[in-house]
Structure formats: C-alpha cells, structure tokens
Coordinates of C-alpha atoms in Angstrom, one line a residue:
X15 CA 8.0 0.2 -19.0
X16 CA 6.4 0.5 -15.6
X17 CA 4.5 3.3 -14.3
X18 CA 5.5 4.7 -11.4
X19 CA 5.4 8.0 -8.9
X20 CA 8.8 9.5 -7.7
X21 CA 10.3 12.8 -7.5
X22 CA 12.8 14.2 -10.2
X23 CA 14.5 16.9 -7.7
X24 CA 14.5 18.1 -4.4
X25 CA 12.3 20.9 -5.0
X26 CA 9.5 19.7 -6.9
X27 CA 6.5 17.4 -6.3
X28 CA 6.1 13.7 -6.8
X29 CA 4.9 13.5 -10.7
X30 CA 3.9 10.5 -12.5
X31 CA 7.0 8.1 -14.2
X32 CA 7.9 5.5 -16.4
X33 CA 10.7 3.6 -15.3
X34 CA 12.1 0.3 -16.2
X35 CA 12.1 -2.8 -14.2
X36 CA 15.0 -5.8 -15.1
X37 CA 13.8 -9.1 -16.5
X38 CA 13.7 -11.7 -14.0
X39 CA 16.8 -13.8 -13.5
X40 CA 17.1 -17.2 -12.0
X41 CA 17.3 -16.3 -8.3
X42 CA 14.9 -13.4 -8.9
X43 CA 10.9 -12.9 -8.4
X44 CA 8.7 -10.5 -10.3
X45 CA 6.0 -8.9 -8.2
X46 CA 2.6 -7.1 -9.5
X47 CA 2.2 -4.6 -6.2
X48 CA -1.1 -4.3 -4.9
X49 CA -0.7 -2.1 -1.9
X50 CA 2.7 0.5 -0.3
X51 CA 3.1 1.9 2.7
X52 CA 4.2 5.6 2.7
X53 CA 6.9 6.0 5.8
X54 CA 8.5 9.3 6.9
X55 CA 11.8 8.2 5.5
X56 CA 9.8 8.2 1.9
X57 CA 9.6 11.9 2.5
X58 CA 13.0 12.6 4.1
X59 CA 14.9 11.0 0.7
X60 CA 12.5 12.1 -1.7
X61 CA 12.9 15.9 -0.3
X62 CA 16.2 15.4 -0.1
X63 CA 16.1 16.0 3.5
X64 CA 18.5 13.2 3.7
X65 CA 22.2 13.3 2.5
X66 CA 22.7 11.3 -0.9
X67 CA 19.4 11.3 -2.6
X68 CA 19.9 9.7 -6.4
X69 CA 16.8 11.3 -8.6
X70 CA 14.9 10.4 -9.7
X71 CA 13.8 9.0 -6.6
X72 CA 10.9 6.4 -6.4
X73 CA 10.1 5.7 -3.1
X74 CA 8.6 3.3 -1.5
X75 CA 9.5 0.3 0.8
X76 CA 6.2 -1.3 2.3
X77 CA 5.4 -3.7 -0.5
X78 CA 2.9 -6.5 -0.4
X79 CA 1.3 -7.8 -4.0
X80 CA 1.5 -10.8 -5.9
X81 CA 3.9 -13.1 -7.7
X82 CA 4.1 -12.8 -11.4
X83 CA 7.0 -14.9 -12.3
X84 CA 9.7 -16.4 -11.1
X85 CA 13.1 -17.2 -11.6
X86 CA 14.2 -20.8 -13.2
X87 CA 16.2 -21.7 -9.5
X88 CA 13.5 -20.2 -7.1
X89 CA 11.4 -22.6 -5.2
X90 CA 10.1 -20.9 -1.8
X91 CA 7.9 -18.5 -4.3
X92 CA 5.1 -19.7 -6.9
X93 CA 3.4 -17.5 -9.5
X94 CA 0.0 -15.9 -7.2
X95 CA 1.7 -16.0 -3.7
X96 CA 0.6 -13.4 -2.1
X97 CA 4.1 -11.8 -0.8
X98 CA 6.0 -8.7 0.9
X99 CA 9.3 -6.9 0.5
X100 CA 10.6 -4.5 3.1
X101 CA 13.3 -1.8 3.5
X102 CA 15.5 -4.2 2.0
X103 CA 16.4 -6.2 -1.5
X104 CA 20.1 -7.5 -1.1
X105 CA 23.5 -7.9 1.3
X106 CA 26.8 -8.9 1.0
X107 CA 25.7 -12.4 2.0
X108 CA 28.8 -13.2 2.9
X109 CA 29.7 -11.0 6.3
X110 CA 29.3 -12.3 9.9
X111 CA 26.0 -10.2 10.5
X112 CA 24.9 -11.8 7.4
X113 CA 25.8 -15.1 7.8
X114 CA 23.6 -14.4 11.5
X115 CA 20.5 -13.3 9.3
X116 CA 20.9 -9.9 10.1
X117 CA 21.3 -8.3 6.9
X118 CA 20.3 -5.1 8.4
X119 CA 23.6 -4.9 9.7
X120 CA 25.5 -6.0 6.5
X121 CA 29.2 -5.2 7.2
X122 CA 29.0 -4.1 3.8
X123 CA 25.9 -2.4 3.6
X124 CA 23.0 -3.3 2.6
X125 CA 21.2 -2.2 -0.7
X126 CA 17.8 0.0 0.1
X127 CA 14.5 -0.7 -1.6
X128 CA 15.2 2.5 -3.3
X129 CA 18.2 4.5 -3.4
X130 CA 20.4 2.1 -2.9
X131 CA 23.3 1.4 -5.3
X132 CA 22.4 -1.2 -8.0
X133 CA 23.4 -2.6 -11.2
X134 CA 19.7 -1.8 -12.8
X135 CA 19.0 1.2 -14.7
X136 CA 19.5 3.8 -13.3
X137 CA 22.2 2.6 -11.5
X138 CA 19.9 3.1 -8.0
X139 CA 17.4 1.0 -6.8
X140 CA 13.5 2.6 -7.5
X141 CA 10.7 1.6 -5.2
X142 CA 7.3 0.5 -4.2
X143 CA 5.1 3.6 -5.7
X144 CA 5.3 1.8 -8.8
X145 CA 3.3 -1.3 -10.9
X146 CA 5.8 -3.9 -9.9
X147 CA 9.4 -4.6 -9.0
X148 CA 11.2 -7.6 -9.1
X149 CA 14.0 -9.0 -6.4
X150 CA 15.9 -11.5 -5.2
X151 CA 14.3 -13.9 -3.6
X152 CA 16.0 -14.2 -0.9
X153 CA 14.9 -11.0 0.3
X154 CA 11.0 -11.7 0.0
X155 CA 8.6 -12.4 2.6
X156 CA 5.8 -14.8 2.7
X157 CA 2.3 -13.0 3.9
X158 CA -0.6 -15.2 5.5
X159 CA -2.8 -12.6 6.3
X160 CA -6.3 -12.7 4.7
X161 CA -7.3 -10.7 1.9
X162 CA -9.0 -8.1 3.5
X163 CA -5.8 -6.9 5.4
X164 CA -3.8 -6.9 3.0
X165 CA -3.5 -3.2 2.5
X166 CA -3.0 -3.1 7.1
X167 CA -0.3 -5.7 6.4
X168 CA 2.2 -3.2 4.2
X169 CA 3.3 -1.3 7.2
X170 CA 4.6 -4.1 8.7
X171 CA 7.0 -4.1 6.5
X172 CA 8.9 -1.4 8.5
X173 CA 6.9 -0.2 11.0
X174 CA 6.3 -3.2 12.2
X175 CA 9.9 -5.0 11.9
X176 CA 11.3 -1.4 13.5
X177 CA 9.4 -2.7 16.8
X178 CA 9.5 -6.5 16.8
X179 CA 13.1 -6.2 16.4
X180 CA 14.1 -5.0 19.8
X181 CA 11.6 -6.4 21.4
X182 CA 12.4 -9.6 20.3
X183 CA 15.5 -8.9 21.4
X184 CA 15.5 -7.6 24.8
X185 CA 12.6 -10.2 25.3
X186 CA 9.1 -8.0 25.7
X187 CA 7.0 -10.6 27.0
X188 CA 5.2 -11.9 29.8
X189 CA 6.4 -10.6 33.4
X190 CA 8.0 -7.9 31.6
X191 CA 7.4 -4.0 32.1
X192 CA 7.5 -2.0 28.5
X193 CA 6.8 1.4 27.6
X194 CA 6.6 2.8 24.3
X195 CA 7.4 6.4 23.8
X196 CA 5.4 7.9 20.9
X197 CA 1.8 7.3 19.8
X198 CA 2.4 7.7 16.2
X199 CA 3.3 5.7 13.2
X200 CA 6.5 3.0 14.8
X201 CA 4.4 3.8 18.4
X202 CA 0.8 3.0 17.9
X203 CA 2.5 -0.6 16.1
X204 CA 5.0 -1.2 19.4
X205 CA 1.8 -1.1 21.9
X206 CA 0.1 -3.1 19.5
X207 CA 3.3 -5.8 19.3
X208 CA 4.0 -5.5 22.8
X209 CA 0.4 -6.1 23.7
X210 CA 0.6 -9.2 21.6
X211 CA 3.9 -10.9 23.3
X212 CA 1.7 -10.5 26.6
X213 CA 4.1 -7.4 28.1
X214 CA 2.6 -5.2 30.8
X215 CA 2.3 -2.2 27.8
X216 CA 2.6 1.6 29.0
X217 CA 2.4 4.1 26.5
X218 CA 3.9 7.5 26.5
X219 CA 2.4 10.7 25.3
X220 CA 2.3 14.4 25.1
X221 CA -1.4 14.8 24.8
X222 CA -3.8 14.0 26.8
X223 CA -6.3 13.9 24.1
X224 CA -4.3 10.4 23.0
X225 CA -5.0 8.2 26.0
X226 CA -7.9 6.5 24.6
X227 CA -6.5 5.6 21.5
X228 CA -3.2 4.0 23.1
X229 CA -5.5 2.0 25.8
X230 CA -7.7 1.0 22.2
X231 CA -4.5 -0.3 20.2
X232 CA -3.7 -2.1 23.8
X233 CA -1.8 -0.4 26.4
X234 CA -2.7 -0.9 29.7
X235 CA -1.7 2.0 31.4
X236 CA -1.0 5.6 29.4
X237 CA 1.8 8.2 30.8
X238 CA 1.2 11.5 29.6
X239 CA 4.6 12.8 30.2
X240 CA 4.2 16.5 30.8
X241 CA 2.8 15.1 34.0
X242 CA 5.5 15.2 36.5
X243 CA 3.3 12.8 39.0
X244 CA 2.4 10.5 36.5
X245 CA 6.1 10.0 35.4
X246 CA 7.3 9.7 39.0
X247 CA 4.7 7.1 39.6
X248 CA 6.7 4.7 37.5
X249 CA 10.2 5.6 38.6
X250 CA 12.9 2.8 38.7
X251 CA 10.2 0.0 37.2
X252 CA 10.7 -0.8 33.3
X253 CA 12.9 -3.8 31.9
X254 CA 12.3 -1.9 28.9
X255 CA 11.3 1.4 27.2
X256 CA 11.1 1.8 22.8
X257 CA 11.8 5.2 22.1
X258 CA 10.4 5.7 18.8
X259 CA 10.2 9.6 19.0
X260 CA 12.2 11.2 16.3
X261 CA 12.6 14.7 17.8
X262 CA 15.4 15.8 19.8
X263 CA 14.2 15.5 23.3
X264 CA 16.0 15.1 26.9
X265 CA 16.0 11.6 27.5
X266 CA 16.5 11.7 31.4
X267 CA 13.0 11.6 32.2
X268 CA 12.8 8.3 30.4
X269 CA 15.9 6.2 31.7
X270 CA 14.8 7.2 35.4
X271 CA 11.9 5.5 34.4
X272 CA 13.9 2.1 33.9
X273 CA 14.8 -0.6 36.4
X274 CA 18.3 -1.4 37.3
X275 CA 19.8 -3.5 34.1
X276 CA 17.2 -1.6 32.0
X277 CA 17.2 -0.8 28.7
X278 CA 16.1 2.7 26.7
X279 CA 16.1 1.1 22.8
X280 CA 15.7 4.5 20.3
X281 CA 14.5 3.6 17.0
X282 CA 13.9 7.1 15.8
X283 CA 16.7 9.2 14.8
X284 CA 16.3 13.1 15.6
X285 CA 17.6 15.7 13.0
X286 CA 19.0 17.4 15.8
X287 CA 21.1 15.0 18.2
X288 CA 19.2 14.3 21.9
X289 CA 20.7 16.6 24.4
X290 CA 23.3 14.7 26.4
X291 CA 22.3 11.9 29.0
X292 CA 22.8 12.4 32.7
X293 CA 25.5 9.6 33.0
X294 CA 25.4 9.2 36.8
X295 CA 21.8 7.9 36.2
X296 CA 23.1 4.9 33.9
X297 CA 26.1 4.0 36.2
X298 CA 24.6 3.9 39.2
X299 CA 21.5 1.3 38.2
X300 CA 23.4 0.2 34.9
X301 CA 21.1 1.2 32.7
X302 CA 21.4 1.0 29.3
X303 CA 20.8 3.6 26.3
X304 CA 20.7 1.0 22.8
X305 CA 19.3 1.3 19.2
X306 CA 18.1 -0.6 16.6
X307 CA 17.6 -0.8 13.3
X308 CA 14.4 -2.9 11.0
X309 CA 15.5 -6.7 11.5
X310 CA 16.8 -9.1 9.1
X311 CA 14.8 -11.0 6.6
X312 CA 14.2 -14.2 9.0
X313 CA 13.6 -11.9 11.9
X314 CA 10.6 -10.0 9.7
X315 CA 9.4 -13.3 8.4
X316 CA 8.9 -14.2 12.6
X317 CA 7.3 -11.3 12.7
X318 CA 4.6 -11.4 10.0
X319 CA 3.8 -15.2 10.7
X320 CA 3.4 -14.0 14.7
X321 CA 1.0 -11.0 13.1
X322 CA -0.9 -13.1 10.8
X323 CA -1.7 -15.5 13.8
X324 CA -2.7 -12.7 16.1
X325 CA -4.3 -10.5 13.4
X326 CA -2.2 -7.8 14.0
X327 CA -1.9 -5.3 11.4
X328 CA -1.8 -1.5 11.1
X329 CA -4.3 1.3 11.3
X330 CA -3.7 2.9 8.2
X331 CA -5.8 5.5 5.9
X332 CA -5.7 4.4 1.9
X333 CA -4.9 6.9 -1.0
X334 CA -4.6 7.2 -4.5
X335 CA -1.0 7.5 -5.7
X336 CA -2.0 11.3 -7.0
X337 CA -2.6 12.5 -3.2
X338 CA 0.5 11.4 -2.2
X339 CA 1.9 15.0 -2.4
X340 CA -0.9 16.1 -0.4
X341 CA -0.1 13.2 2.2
X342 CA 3.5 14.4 2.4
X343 CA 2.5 17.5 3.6
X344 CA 0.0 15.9 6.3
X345 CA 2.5 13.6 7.6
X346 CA 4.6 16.6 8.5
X347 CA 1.7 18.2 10.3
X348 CA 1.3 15.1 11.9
X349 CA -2.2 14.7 10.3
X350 CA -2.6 11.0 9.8
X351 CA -4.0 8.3 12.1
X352 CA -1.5 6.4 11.8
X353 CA -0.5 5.1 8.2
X354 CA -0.8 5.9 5.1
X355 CA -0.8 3.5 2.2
X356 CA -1.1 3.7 -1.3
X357 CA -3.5 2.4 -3.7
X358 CA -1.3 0.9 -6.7
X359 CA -3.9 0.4 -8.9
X360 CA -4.0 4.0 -8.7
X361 CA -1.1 3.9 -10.9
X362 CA -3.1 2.6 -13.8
X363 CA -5.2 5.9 -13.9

C-alpha cells in the first residue's frame, strides 16, 4: 500500500489514502516522489468542477523524485535518477500525432496522470500527492537540475511545458515581439521562458501593484491593461501574444495589439466562453486566434534540458500535504506567489 492525499467526493476535503500502486512491468519505472506541484486543474477535477471526475481522485501531475526500480527492458532510466513525470503517462502510440511525438494530441486520447482511464486498480489513473507511482517509461523525463531546485523544477512539468510549447512553436525568440497575458501561475513561467529564448518580453496586467514583479521574473516592458494609453502604445506590433488568462475576457484589446500575420495563442480555458472576436480585426491584418495544449514528451524533455542550462525554474511556496486543503482555497483567492508544491515526505507523517 501507498499513502496518499485525494478526495473521496465532490463535497468533501482532501483526506489522507491508502491506495495501491501496480508492480513494475518490463517497460515500466517505479518512482519514490520527492516533490508535486499543485496546478488549478488539481482543484477543478478534485471539486468536481470539471465533467467526469472518477473518486477517489488523487491528484497530482507535477512529479519529480527518484528511481526505485525498473523494468527488465528499460534502459534510458537507472535505479537513483533523479526523474519527472508530467500531465501525462501513456498514448495510443500508434496515431499520426503520436507517431510526430505529440502525444498531447493522441488521436486517441491520451491517458491523464490521474483520472484517466487505466487498467490499474481502480480502474483510473491516481496521482502525484502520493509516496510513489510507477509508469511507463516512455513517458518519463530526465531532470538535470541541481538538488536544491528540485522542488522549483516540478512546475515545469505543466506550467512550464504549457508555455514552451507555443512558443517553441510560433518561434519566440530573438527579433521577436511577445507579450504574455497573465502574471500568475502559466504567466510568471512564459516571461521567464520567453526571457530565456532572448524575445523582446511584455507582460500584461491588471494591477499596477504587479509591474515590478513581471520586470523581476524578466519582462522588459509591463502593460497594465486597464490603461487605454499604455495599450495603444503597442498597437499593430507583436509577432506574438500567450494568453494564459483563464477568465472570460474580451479578447479585442489583445489581437489589436498584434502585427499583421500575428498570433494570439490561449492556453487557459475560461469557464465561461470569451465573448466573440471582432472578425474584421483578424481579416484585415490576418491575424490569428490559436491554442495549445502541454507538449509532447520530447517537446518537455527540450524544455527541461533548455531550463536546466539556463537555471530556469519556478517561484513556488512549499507545503505539507495536510495544508493542501487550505492551499485550495488560496489558490482561488488568488493567494499564492506563484506555485505551490507539495512536500511528499509529508506523507510519511
């Protein structure tokens, strides 16, 4: 048995678990967690905010810990490796997006780090808020990062892959223009990514009080956008703007914003859809509204090599697994600067 932190229903809190974890088989590694990130959609599915919550539901999908064992046909993983899994721990292998390495978009779906359908007891996958986990190996990522950001390292795991991924894409870089919308958990890593590549970094906010702490992760210029002047001053001048707001919110002020053959990326999805999009502003400079989801397994493995050399990592705040409830409720107040991560040996307790 494992011990492990998940919710049993909708309506109550996160209690303490004992769950089961499969023996490892050939193609398989067994990990001993050390350190999970705690991302809104952990709250979403555990609340059942989301459609199609199994319980009980151990989130949880920001791993980094250490190799126990490993399969008899695994050689890319050795018993100590320091190592990660993210949002992800199996495809279809065998679809076109697949065969691209982008199992994110698995014509077939691919299986969640928790909730997702599985063989294993009980019959859904169960998460990172636990002692260990075991998966396939082809969906776990190697971590060079020293010891001492370990715990900063976890986010990447979707925070961090939620950026990289269209920037990579719609190459942020040098000579490029890119403005990230949202100073919060996805934001605060996009500045720090784009920053990295060498882009021209803008970051929008609400708040005033916020414009230090975007020029500190690396902006160089911050937009509050309330301010019609400030806005205006940027009209018609992006290659490319990351949306990674997750509120409903007009979207108009932002793809004015981009140059002719720019691109608005969203990576947060609203509860309430974004009010319709002035389609004479696309056509006429054809812009571009796109979205994007994590990356695939090599894509993330980029991006944590790329993070280790730069020593990029998260701002994060640590907890013991029995705050988590507590954390919950401050992540919906907005109350956290700008991760939280869990403790596992907190389990142990």
């Amino acid at each position: 048995m494992t011990k492990a932190f998940g919710a049993v229903t909708e309506k109550t809190p996160l209690v303490a678990l004992d769950i089961e974890r499969r023996a490892p088989g050939a193609h398989d590694v067994a990990i001993d967690i050390a350190y999970c990130g705690v991302c809104h959609s952990d709250l979403h599915q555990a609340r059942g905010e989301w459609a199609g919550t199994h319980y009980p539901c151990v989130p949880g999908h920001e791993i980094v810990g250490t190799v126990s064992a490993v399969g008899s046909e695994v050689s890319a993983f050795a018993v100590g490796d320091t190592v990660g899994v993210g949002c992800m721990v199996d495809s279809c292998q065998h679809c076109s997006a697949c065969d691209e390495g982008l199992e994110q978009y698995c014509d077939n779906g691919f299986v969640g780090t928790y909730n997702g359908q599985t063989a294993d007891a009980p019959g859904h996958t169960l998460g990172g808020y636990s002692q260990n986990i075991v998966v396939s190996d082809k969906f776990v990522l190697k971590i060079n990062h020293p010891a001492e950001q370990l715990a900063a390292v976890a986010p990447l795991l979707c925070a961090g892959i939620t950026t990289w991924s269209p920037l990579r894409h719609w190459n942020a870089g040098p000579g490029k223009k890119v403005g990230i919308v949202g100073i919060g958990g996805l934001g605060h890593m996009g500045v720090k990514l784009a920053h990295a590549l060498g882009a021209h970094v803008v970051a929008f906010t609400t708040s005033e009080s916020k414009r230090d702490a975007a020029l500190e992760l690396g902006a160089d210029e911050v937009v509050v956008s309330r301010n019609p002047d400030e806005m205006a001053a940027h009209a018609n001048s992006f290659d490319l703007i990351l949306n990674t707001v997750a509120a409903s919110h007009d979207l108009d002020a932002f793809t004015a914003l981009l140059k002719r053959d720019g691109t608005m990326t969203l990576v947060g999805v609203p509860e309430h859809p974004h009010p319709s999009p002035n389609v004479g502003a696309l056509i006429f400079r054809r812009r571009t509204i796109a979205g994007s989801l994590i990356g695939g397994i090599a894509e993330t493995q980029e991006m944590l090599d790329f993070c280790a050399e730069k020593g990029v990592v998260s701002d994060i705040e640590m907890i013991d697994i029995k705050d988590i409830n507590e954390a919950y409720d401050r992540m919906q107040r907005s109350d956290v600067k700008y991760r939280f991560v869990i403790d596992n040996a907190t389990l142990a307790n």
